[in-house]
XYZ file of C-alpha atoms in Angstrom:
629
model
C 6.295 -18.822 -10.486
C 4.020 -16.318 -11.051
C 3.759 -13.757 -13.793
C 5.423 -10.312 -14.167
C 2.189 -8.093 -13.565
C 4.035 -5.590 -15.470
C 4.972 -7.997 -18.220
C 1.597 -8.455 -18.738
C 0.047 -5.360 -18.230
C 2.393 -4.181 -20.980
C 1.643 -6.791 -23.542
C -2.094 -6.105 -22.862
C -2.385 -2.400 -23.062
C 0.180 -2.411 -26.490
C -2.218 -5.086 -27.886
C -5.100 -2.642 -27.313
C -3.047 0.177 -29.343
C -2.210 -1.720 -32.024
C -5.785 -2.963 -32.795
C -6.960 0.424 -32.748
C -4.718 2.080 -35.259
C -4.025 -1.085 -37.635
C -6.862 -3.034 -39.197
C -4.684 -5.481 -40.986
C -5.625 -8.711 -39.564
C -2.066 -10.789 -40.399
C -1.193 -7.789 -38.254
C -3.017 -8.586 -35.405
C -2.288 -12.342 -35.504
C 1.062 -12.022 -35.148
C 0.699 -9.406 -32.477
C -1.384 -12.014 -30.380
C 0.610 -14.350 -31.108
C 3.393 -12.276 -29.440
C 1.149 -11.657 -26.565
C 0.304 -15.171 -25.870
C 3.962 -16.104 -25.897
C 4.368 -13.324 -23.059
C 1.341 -14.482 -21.120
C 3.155 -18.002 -20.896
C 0.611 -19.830 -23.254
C 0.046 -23.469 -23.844
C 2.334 -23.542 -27.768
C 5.254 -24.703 -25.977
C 6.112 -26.897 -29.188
C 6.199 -23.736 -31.342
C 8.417 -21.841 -29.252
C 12.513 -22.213 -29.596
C 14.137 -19.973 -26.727
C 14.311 -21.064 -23.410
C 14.840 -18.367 -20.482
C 18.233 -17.893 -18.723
C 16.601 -18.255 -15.468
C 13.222 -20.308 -15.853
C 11.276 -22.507 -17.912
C 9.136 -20.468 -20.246
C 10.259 -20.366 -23.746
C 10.203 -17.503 -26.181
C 9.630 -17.338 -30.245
C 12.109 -14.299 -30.137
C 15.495 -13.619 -28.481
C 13.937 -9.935 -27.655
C 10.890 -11.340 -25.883
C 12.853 -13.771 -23.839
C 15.258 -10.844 -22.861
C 12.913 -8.290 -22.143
C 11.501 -11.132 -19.777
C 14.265 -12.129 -18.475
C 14.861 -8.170 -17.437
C 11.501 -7.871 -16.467
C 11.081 -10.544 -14.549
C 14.280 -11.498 -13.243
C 16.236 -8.344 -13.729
C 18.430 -9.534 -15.539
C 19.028 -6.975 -18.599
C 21.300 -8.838 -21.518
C 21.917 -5.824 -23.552
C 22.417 -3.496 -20.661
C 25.266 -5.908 -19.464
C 26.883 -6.403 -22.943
C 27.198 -2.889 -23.533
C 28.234 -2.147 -19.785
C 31.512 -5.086 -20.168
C 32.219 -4.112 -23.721
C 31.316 -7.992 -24.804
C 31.272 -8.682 -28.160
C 29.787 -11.780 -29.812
C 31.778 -14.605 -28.202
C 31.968 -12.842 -24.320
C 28.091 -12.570 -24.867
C 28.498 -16.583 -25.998
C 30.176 -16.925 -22.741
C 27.915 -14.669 -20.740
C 24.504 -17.001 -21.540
C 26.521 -19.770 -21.150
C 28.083 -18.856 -17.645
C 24.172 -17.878 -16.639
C 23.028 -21.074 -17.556
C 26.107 -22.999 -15.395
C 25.066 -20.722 -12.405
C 21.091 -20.864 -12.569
C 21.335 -24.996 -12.716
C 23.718 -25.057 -9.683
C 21.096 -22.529 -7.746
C 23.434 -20.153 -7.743
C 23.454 -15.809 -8.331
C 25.268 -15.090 -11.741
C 26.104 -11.992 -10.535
C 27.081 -12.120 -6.604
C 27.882 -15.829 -6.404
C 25.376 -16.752 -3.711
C 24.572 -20.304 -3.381
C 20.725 -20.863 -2.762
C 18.789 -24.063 -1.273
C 16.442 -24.752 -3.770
C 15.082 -23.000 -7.036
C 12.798 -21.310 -5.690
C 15.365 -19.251 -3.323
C 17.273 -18.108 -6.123
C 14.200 -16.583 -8.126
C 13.634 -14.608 -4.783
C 17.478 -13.787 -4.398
C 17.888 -12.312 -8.227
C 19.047 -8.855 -8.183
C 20.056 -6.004 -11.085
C 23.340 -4.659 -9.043
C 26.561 -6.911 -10.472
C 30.146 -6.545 -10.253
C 31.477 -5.825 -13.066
C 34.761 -6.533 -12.715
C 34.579 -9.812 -11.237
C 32.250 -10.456 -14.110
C 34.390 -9.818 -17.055
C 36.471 -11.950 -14.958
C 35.136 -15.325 -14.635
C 33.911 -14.441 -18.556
C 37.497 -14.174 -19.576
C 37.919 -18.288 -18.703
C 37.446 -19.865 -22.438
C 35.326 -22.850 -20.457
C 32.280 -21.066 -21.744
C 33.046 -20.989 -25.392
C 31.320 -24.818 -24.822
C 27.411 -24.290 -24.910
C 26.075 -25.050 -21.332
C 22.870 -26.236 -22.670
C 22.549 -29.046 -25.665
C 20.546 -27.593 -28.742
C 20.634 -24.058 -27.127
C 19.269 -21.913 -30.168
C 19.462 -18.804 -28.379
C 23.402 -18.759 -28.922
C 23.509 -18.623 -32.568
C 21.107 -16.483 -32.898
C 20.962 -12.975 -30.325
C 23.601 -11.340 -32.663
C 21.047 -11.073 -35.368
C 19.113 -8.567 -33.011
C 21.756 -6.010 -33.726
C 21.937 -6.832 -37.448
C 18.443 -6.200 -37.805
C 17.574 -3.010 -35.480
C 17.349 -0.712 -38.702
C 14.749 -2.435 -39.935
C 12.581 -2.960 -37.196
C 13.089 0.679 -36.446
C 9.719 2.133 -36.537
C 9.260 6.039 -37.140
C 7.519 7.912 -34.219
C 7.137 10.578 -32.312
C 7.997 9.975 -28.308
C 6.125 13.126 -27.035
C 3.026 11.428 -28.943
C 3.232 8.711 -27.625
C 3.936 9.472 -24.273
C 0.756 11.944 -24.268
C -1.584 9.175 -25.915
C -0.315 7.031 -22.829
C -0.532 9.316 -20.528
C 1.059 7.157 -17.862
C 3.472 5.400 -19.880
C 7.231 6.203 -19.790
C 9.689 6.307 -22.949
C 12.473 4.810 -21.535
C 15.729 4.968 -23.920
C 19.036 7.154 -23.056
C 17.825 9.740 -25.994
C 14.968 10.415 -24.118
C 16.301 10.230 -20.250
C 19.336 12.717 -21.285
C 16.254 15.441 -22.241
C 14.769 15.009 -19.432
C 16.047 17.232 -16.543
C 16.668 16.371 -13.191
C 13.165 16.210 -11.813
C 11.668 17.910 -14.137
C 7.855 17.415 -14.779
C 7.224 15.588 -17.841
C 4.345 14.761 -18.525
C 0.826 15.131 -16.063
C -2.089 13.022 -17.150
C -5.218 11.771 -15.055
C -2.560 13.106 -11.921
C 0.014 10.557 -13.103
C 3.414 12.559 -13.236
C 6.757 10.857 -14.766
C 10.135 12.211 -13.923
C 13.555 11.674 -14.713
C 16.589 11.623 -12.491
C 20.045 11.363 -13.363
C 22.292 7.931 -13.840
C 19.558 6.922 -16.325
C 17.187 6.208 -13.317
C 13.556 6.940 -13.512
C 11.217 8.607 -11.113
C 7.724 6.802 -10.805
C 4.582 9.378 -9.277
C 1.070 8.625 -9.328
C -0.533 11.469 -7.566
C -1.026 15.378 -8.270
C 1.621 15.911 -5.867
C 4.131 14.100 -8.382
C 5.789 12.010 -5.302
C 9.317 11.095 -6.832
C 11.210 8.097 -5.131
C 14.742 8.435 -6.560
C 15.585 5.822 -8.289
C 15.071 3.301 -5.744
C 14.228 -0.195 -6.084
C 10.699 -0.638 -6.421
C 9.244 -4.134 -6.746
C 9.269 -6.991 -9.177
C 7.675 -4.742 -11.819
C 9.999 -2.517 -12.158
C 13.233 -2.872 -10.325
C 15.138 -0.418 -11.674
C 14.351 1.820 -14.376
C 17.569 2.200 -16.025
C 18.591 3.252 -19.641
C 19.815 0.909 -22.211
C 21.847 0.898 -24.820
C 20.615 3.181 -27.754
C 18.824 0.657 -29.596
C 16.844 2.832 -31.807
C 13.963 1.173 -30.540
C 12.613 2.594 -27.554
C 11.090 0.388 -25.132
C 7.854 1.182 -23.609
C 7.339 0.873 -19.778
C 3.724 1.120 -18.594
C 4.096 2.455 -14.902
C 1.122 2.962 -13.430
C 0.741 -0.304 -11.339
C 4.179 0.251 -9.919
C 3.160 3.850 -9.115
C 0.567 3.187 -7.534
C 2.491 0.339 -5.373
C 5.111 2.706 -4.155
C 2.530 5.498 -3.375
C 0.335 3.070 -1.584
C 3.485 2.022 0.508
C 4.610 5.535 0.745
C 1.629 6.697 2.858
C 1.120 3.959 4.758
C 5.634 4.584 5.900
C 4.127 8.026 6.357
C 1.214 7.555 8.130
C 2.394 5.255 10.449
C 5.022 8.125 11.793
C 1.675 10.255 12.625
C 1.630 8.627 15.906
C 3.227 10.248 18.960
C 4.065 7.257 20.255
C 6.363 6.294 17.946
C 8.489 9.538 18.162
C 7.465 9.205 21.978
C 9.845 6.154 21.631
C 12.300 7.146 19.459
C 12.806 11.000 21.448
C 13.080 8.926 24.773
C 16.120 6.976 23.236
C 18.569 8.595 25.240
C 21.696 7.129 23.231
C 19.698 7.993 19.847
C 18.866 11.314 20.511
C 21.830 12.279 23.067
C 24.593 11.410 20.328
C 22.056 14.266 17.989
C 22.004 16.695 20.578
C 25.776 16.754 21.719
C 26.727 16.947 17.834
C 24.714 19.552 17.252
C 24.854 21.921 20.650
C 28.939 21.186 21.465
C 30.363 21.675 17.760
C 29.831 25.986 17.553
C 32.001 26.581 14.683
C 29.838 23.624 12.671
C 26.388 25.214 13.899
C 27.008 28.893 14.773
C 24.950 30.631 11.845
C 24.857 27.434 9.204
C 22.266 26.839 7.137
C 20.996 23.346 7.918
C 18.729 21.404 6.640
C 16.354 18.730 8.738
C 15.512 15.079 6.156
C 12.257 13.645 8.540
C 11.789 16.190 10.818
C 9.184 14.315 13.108
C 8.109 16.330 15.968
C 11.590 18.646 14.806
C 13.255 17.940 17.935
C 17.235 17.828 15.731
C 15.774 20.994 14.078
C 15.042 22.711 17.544
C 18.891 21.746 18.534
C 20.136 23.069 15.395
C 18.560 26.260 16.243
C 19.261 26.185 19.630
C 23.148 25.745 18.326
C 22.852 29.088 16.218
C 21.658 27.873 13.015
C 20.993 31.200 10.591
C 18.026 29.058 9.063
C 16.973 25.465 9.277
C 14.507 23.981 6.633
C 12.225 21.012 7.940
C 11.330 18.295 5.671
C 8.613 16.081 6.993
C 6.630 14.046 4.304
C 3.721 12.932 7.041
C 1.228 16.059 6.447
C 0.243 15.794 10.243
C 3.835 15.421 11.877
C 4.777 18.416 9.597
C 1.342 20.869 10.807
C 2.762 19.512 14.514
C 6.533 20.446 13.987
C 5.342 23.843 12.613
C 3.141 24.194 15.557
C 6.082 23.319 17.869
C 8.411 25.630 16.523
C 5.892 28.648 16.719
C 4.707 27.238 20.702
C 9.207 27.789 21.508
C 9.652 30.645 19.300
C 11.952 29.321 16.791
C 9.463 29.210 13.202
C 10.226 31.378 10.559
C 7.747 33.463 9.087
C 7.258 33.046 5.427
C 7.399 37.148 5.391
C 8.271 39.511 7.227
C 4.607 40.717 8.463
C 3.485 37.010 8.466
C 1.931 35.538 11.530
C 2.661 36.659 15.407
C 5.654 38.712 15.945
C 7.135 37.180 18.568
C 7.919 34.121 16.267
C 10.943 36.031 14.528
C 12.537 32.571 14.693
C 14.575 30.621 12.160
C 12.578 27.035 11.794
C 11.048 26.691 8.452
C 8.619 23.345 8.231
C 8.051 21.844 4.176
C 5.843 19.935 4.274
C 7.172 17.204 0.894
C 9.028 14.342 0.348
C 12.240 15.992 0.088
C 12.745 14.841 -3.960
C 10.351 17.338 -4.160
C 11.388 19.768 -2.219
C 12.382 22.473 -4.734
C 8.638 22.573 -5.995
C 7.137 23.881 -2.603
C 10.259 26.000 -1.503
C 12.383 28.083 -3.348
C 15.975 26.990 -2.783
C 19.208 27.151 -4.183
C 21.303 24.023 -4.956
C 24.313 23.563 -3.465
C 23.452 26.004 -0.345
C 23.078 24.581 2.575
C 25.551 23.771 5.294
C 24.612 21.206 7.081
C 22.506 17.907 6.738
C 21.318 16.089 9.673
C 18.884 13.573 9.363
C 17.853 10.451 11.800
C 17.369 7.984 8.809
C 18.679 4.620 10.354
C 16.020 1.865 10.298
C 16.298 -1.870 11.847
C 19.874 -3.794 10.874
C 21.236 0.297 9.389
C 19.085 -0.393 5.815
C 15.096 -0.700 6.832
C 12.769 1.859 5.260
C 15.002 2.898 2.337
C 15.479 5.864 3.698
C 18.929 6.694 2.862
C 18.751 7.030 -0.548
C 16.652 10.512 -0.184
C 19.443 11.293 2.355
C 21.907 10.989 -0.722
C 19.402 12.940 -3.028
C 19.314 15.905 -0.632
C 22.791 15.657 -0.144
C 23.728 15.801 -3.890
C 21.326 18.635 -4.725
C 21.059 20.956 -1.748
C 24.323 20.536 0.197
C 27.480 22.600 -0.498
C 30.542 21.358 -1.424
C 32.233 20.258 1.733
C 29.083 20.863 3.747
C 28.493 18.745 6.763
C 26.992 14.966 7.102
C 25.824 14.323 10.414
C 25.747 11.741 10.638
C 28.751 11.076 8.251
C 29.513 7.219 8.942
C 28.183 4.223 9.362
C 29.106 0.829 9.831
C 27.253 -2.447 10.291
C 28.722 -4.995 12.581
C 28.272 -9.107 13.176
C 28.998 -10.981 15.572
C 27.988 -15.148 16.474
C 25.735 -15.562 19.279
C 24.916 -18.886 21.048
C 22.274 -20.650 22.940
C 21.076 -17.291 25.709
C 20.370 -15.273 22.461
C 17.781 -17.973 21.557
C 14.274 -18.659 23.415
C 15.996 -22.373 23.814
C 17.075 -21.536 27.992
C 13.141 -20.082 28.698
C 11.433 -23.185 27.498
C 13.363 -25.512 28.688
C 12.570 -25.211 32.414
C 8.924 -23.593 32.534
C 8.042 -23.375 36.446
C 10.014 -27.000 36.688
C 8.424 -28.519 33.904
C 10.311 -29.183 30.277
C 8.993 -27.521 27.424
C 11.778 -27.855 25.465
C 10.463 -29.105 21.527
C 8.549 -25.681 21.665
C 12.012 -23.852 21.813
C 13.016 -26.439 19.100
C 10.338 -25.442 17.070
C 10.318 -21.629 17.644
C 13.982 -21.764 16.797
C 13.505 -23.580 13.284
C 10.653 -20.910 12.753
C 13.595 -18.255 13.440
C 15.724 -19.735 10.820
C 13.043 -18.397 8.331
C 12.510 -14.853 9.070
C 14.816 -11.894 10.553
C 14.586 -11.378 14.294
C 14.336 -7.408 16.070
C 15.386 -8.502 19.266
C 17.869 -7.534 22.281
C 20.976 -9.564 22.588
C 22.988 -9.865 25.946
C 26.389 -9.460 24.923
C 27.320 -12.272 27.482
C 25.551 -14.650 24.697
C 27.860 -13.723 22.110
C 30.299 -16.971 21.313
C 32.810 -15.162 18.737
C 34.358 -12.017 18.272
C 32.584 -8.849 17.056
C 33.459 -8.311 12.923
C 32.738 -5.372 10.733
C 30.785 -6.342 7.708
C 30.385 -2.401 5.608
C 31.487 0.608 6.588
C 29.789 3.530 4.665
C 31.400 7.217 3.961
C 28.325 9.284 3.847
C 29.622 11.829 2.502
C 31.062 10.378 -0.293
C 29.221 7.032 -1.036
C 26.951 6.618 -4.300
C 23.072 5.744 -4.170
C 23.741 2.491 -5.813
C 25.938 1.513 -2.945
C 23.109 0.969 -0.635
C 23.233 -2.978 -2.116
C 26.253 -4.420 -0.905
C 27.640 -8.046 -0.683
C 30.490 -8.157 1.747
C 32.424 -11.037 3.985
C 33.375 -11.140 7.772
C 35.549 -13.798 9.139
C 34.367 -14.932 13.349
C 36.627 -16.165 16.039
C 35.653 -18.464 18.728
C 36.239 -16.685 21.879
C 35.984 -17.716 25.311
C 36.351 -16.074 28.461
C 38.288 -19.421 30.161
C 41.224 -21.405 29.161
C 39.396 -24.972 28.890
C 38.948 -24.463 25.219
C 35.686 -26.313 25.341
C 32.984 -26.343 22.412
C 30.224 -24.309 22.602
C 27.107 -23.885 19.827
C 26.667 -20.937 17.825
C 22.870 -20.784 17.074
C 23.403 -17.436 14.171
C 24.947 -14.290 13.965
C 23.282 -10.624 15.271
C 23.970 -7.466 13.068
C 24.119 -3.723 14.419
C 25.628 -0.610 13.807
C 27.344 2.319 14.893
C 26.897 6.027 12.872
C 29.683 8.402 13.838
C 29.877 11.895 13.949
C 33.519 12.062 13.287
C 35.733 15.036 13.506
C 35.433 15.487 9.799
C 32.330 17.700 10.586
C 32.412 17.895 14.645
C 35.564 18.886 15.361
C 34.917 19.953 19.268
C 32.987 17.289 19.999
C 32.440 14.239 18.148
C 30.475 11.566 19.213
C 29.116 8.041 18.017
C 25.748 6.423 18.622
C 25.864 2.836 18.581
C 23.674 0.143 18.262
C 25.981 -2.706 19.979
C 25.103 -5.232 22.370
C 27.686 -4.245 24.332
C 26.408 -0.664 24.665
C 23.099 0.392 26.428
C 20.003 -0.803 24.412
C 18.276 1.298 21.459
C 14.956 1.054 19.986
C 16.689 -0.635 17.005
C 17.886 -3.383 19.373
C 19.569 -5.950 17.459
C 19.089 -8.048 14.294
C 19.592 -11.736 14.601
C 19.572 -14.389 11.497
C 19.612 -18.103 13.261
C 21.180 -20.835 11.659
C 19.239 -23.371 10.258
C 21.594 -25.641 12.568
C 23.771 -24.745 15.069
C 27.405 -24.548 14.376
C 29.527 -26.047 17.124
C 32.653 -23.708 17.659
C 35.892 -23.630 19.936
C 39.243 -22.008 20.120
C 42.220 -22.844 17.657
C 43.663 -25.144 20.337
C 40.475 -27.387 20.510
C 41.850 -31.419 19.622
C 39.436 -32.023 17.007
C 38.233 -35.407 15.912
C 40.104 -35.933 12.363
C 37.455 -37.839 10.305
C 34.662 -35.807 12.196
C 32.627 -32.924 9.995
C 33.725 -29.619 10.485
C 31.323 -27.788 12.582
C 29.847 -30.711 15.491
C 31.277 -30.900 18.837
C 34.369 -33.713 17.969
C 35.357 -31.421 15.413
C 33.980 -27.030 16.060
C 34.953 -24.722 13.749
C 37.879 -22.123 15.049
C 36.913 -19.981 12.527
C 33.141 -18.677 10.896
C 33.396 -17.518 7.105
C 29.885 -14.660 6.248
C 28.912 -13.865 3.454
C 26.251 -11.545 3.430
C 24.261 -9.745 1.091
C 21.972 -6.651 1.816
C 19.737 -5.292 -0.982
C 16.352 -3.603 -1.009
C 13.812 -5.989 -1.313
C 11.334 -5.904 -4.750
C 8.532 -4.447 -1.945
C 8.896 -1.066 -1.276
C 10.974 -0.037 1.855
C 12.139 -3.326 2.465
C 15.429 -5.335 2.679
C 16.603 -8.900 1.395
C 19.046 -10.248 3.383
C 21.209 -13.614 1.924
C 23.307 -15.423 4.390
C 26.036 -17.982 3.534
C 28.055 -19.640 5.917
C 31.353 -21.786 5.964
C 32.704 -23.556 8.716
C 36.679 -23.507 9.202
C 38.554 -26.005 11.669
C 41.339 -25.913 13.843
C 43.374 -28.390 11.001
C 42.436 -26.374 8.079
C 38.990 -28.369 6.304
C 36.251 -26.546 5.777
C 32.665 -27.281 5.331
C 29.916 -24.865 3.883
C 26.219 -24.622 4.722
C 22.982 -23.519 2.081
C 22.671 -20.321 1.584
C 19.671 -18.524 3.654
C 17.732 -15.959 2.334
C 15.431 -13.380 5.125
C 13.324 -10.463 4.143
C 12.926 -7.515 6.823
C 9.484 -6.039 6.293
């Protein structure tokens, strides 16, 4: 596996301070003997803590838990203090890790993995607390997991010994000798305002946001992500428990990551033919238009603001509806000089003052050009004062591009209290499909001849990676399940990562009750525009496959192996396994997981599966793990 880059990065560029400001050689021993330990070095046989999750060993418990939060986000004190554990619930909690890494399996969401390998790739931050303290509460773990397992006798010593490792400092020091280096302890996040610039050095900017999260920029613009996840380096920036100590976080590599991400997500929406595409979408931007031109008493003289205005076609409607003002975000610098344009070329932009530009443009279209985090530093703008928030935001299977979490930022800062969503629900859907929503039926008769082992093989290829793709609702073999429903005005950042289950029904159209194969399961969703906000007119755009097609299409995760299913009333073979044709499953257990990825903008996506038949066994598959990038 390879190295944190920010693990190491860290351990170099502290090495490089110490040796500047201390010439005590026992001094710098130590200290590289620290930094070798971090690198992974060759003194295995001098080392006496093994990682939770891996096989590197530490000479410290607080090196092996800062990499096991580094690395595999997994943050031991964080979680202590968070459950309330003392010293025998954190016995149990290493020990209960330990249990769950050897079977391949999440500690935290329970997912079963294939190999190893999977599970490094599956480890996430987000945990369940509750059904953590849980499964801690069973006394099973008081026995160690691991023979010889030092690290249980001795993290409790940590706490005993904070005083005295407690070096005096000053933070705003050392945050200015760093430049680019963030002090990252809950003293120091709760004096840091919401977004307020902290430090600028070299045109690398670090921010802080509220829940403890930290805002990474790296340009002179000081781009601000919201507390997203970011990438293995730095997955979430959260506080910790007030240590004394405060722990040093060197963010420019991640910075730069998520800005070089960042433009290339907003560069790519400077072609027309993408909003060409997405403006022809006559269910996408039909379901926009009637919510916002047939709900008056929503529109008529709202404030409303426009997250990813585009070309500003929702912002045009909103005006069109009798909108007092609308303010434009649009991060892209070219789409936003085009919206502006637009809005001036149909008389709707609003003149910065009064005697400002051409007269007949007395309009009420406002275009800011910003990433909408930032949005207070190039407009001035009350919080809490606007009515309405539209924004198109949905990306492939609801989740794609991130986007929604600068959705929730605008709403928290800029919308009133009880102002308008749209849209202001959403709900992702699943559903089995069989062997029409694979390639299987085109290469099996190719002008007469049988090409069949392709389809075979393009079919195991689709087992590995998530498929954008349009499925006939004629090719789907079970019943249609919801999997998350979202509140949008309500919901929290945080519950972007979800883990939820859906239970599938065979269903056939006749009354043979015959077997048929179920190849994988297709997600989409609906968002509504409920009569919360719209109460004339409210409408829903869906996504379904049994709706007219969208630009989103469909998403479709294929089994590794098909999963033969049939109706409760199928006479299954007894001593057959659950899920082949003497003996289909009646019933389809999911449970899926939906996280953003450790790249920027992207989305993990962990499928388990459990077969149920007619007489009650069941049978359960590996877990599958897909990234949509």
């Amino acid at each position: 596996m390879a190295k944190n880059p920010m693990e190491t990065e860290e351990t170099n560029r502290l090495t490089q301070e110490e040796e500047e400001e201390d010439d005590d050689e026992n001094f710098k021993e130590a200290w590289t003997e620290d930094e070798n330990e971090e690198d992974g070095g060759d003194n295995d046989d001098d080392l006496e803590f093994r990682c939770l999750f891996c096989d590197s060993n530490y000479s410290s418990c607080d090196a092996l838990f800062e990499h096991c939060r580094l690395t595999h986000f997994f943050d031991f004190n964080g979680i202590r203090k968070e459950l309330g554990l003392d010293f025998y619930g954190s016995f149990k909690l290493i020990n209960y890790v330990r249990s769950q890494v050897a079977d391949n399996r999440c500690w935290s969401c329970g997912v079963h993995c294939q190999s190893k390998q999977d599970l490094q790739s599956h480890l996430h931050q987000s945990f369940d607390a509750k059904d953590v303290k849980l499964i801690l509460d069973d006394d099973k773990y008081l026995n160690p997991f691991m023979q010889e397992d030092s690290l249980l006798y001795s993290f409790g010593g940590d706490e005993e010994d904070e005083d005295d490792c407690n070096a005096s400092f000053d933070k705003e020091e050392i945050v200015k000798d760093f430049g680019n280096v963030c002090i990252d302890d809950d003293d120091t996040v709760e004096d840091i305002e919401l977004n307020a610039e902290t430090y600028n050095k070299d045109g690398k900017t670090v921010t802080g946001v509220s829940n403890g999260h930290l805002n990474l920029t790296c340009s002179s613009n000081g781009i601000t992500d919201n507390g997203s996840d970011y990438g293995q380096s730095v997955r979430s920036l959260e506080s910790h428990p007030k240590d004394k100590q405060s722990r040093v976080y060197v963010a420019d590599i991640v910075g730069k990551d998520i800005k070089k991400v960042n433009d290339s997500y907003f560069g790519s929406y400077s072609s027309f033919g993408i909003h060409r595409d997405m403006i022809s979408d006559k269910i996408r931007t039909d379901a926009y238009r009637q919510a916002l031109l047939k709900n008056p008493s929503l529109l008529n003289g709202a404030v409303v603001m426009d997250v990813g205005c585009g070309t500003g076609i929702l912002s045009l409607f909103a005006a069109q509806a009798g909108a007092s003002r609308v303010i434009s975000i649009e991060a892209s610098e070219k789409m936003a000089t085009v919206a502006t344009q637009i809005a001036k070329d149909n008389g709707l932009w609003r003149s910065k003052t009064d005697d400002e530009g051409n007269k007949n443009c007395t309009g009420v279209i406002e275009v800011v050009h910003t990433m909408v985090e930032n949005l207070d530093k190039s407009i001035q703008i009350q919080p809490h004062s606007v009515d309405i928030l539209v924004s198109e935001w949905m990306g492939y299977c609801l989740l794609y591009e991130s986007m929604l979490n600068s959705v929730l930022f605008a709403r928290d800062r800029w919308l009133k209290p009880g102002g308008a969503m749209l849209p202001d629900t959403a709900t992702i859907f699943v559903a089995g499909f069989g062997k029409g929503g694979t390639s299987l039926p085109f290469w099996e008769n190719v002008y007469g001849f049988n090409m069949s082992s392709i389809g075979k093989e393009v079919v195991e290829d689709a087992a590995k990676f998530p498929v954008i793709d349009i499925i006939n609702h004629h090719d789907l073999v079970t019943n249609a399940a919801v999997l998350q429903s979202f509140d949008l005005a309500t919901m929290k950042p945080d519950e972007v990562d979800f883990t939820a289950t859906a239970e599938l029904e065979a269903k056939f159209d006749n009354m043979d009750h015959k077997a048929t194969s179920c190849f994988g399961v297709v997600l989409w969703f609906d968002t509504g525009f409920t009569s919360r906000f719209c109460k004339e007119t409210p409408t829903v755009l869906s996504t379904s496959p049994y709706t007219p097609k969208t630009h989103w299409s469909q998403t479709i995760l294929t089994f590794r192996e098909a999963v033969s299913v049939a109706s409760s009333k199928f006479a299954a073979e007894e001593s057959a396994d659950v899920g082949t044709n003497a003996c289909p499953a009646s019933k389809i257990i999911l449970r899926i997981s939906i996280a953003r990825a450790t790249q920027h903008r992207c989305i993990d996506i962990s499928l388990e599966t459990a077969g149920v038949s007619p007489d009650g066994r069941k049978c359960s598959w590996p877990a599958q793990i897909f990234n949509l990038t």
